[in-house]
Amino acid sequence: MKNFKDFGISSTKRFEGKSIEIEQIFNIPIQVLDFSLGPSKTKPGTECLTLHILLDEVKRIIWTGSNVLIEDIKKIPLDGFPFITTIVKQGKFFKFT
């Protein structure tokens, strides 16, 4: 009989904490612990960014389809995590500062 590990399946990332709306953290310093990218469930053909953050010493999860945040997080080297940032809304866009 085979073991599960023999199938070569790797589990997807699971983040700890309750999800919150991104608007709840605008202009507040947060620590970004990790992230994952995947297909959007609400806008087919686009990506969804999942951020695992630490806010006031509590782990939280945020989802966004923000192209600016997605492109910027892709530029951060993996050894750059965790990092501290503030997410701001500038016009119709969200960005790290």
Coordinates of C-alpha atoms in Angstrom, one line a residue:
M1 CA 0.0 0.0 0.0
K2 CA 1.3 3.5 -0.9
N3 CA 1.9 6.4 1.5
F4 CA 0.4 9.8 0.8
K5 CA 4.0 11.2 0.5
D6 CA 4.6 8.8 -2.5
F7 CA 2.2 10.8 -4.6
G8 CA 4.4 13.9 -4.6
I9 CA 1.5 16.2 -3.7
S10 CA 2.5 19.3 -1.8
S11 CA -0.1 21.1 0.3
T12 CA -1.0 24.7 -0.5
K13 CA -0.1 27.4 2.0
R14 CA -2.6 27.8 4.9
F15 CA -2.4 31.0 6.9
E16 CA -3.4 31.4 10.5
G17 CA -5.9 34.0 11.6
K18 CA -9.3 35.5 10.7
S19 CA -9.7 37.4 7.5
I20 CA -10.3 41.1 7.5
E21 CA -11.1 43.7 4.8
I22 CA -8.2 45.5 3.4
E23 CA -9.8 48.8 4.2
Q24 CA -9.5 48.0 7.9
I25 CA -5.7 48.4 7.7
F26 CA -5.2 51.4 5.4
N27 CA -2.6 53.8 6.9
I28 CA -1.8 51.4 9.8
P29 CA 1.7 49.9 10.0
I30 CA 1.5 46.1 9.6
Q31 CA 4.0 43.3 9.4
V32 CA 3.7 41.1 6.2
L33 CA 4.6 37.6 7.2
D34 CA 4.0 35.8 3.9
F35 CA 1.8 35.8 0.8
S36 CA 0.4 33.6 -1.9
L37 CA -0.9 34.2 -5.4
G38 CA -3.7 32.3 -7.1
P39 CA -6.5 32.7 -9.5
S40 CA -9.3 35.1 -8.5
K41 CA -12.6 33.5 -7.7
T42 CA -14.5 36.7 -8.4
K43 CA -12.8 38.0 -11.5
P44 CA -11.8 35.1 -13.8
G45 CA -8.6 35.5 -15.6
T46 CA -7.0 37.7 -12.9
E47 CA -4.8 37.0 -9.9
C48 CA -5.7 37.2 -6.2
L49 CA -3.1 38.1 -3.6
T50 CA -3.5 36.6 -0.1
L51 CA -1.4 38.4 2.5
H52 CA -0.6 36.9 5.9
I53 CA -0.1 39.8 8.2
L54 CA 0.5 40.7 11.9
L55 CA -1.7 43.5 13.1
D56 CA -1.4 44.5 16.8
E57 CA 0.3 41.2 17.6
V58 CA -2.7 39.3 16.0
K59 CA -2.3 37.2 12.8
R60 CA -4.8 38.2 10.1
I61 CA -5.5 37.3 6.4
I62 CA -6.3 39.8 3.6
W63 CA -7.3 39.1 0.0
T64 CA -7.0 41.6 -2.8
G65 CA -6.9 41.8 -6.5
S66 CA -4.9 45.0 -6.5
N67 CA -2.5 44.8 -9.5
V68 CA -0.2 47.3 -7.9
L69 CA 0.2 45.3 -4.7
I70 CA 0.5 42.0 -6.7
E71 CA 3.3 43.4 -8.9
D72 CA 5.1 44.9 -6.0
I73 CA 5.0 41.8 -3.8
K74 CA 6.5 39.7 -6.7
K75 CA 9.6 41.9 -6.6
I76 CA 10.4 41.2 -2.9
P77 CA 12.9 38.4 -2.4
L78 CA 11.7 35.5 -0.3
D79 CA 14.4 36.3 2.3
G80 CA 12.8 39.7 2.6
F81 CA 10.0 38.3 4.6
P82 CA 8.7 39.4 7.1
F83 CA 8.7 43.1 6.5
I84 CA 6.9 46.1 7.9
T85 CA 4.8 48.4 5.6
T86 CA 1.7 50.5 5.5
I87 CA -0.9 50.0 2.7
V88 CA -2.4 53.2 1.5
K89 CA -5.2 54.0 -1.0
Q90 CA -4.0 56.4 -3.6
G91 CA -6.9 57.3 -5.9
K92 CA -8.3 53.9 -7.1
F93 CA -5.1 52.1 -6.3
F94 CA -3.6 50.4 -3.2
K95 CA 0.1 50.5 -2.6
F96 CA 2.8 49.6 -0.1
T97 CA 4.7 52.5 1.5

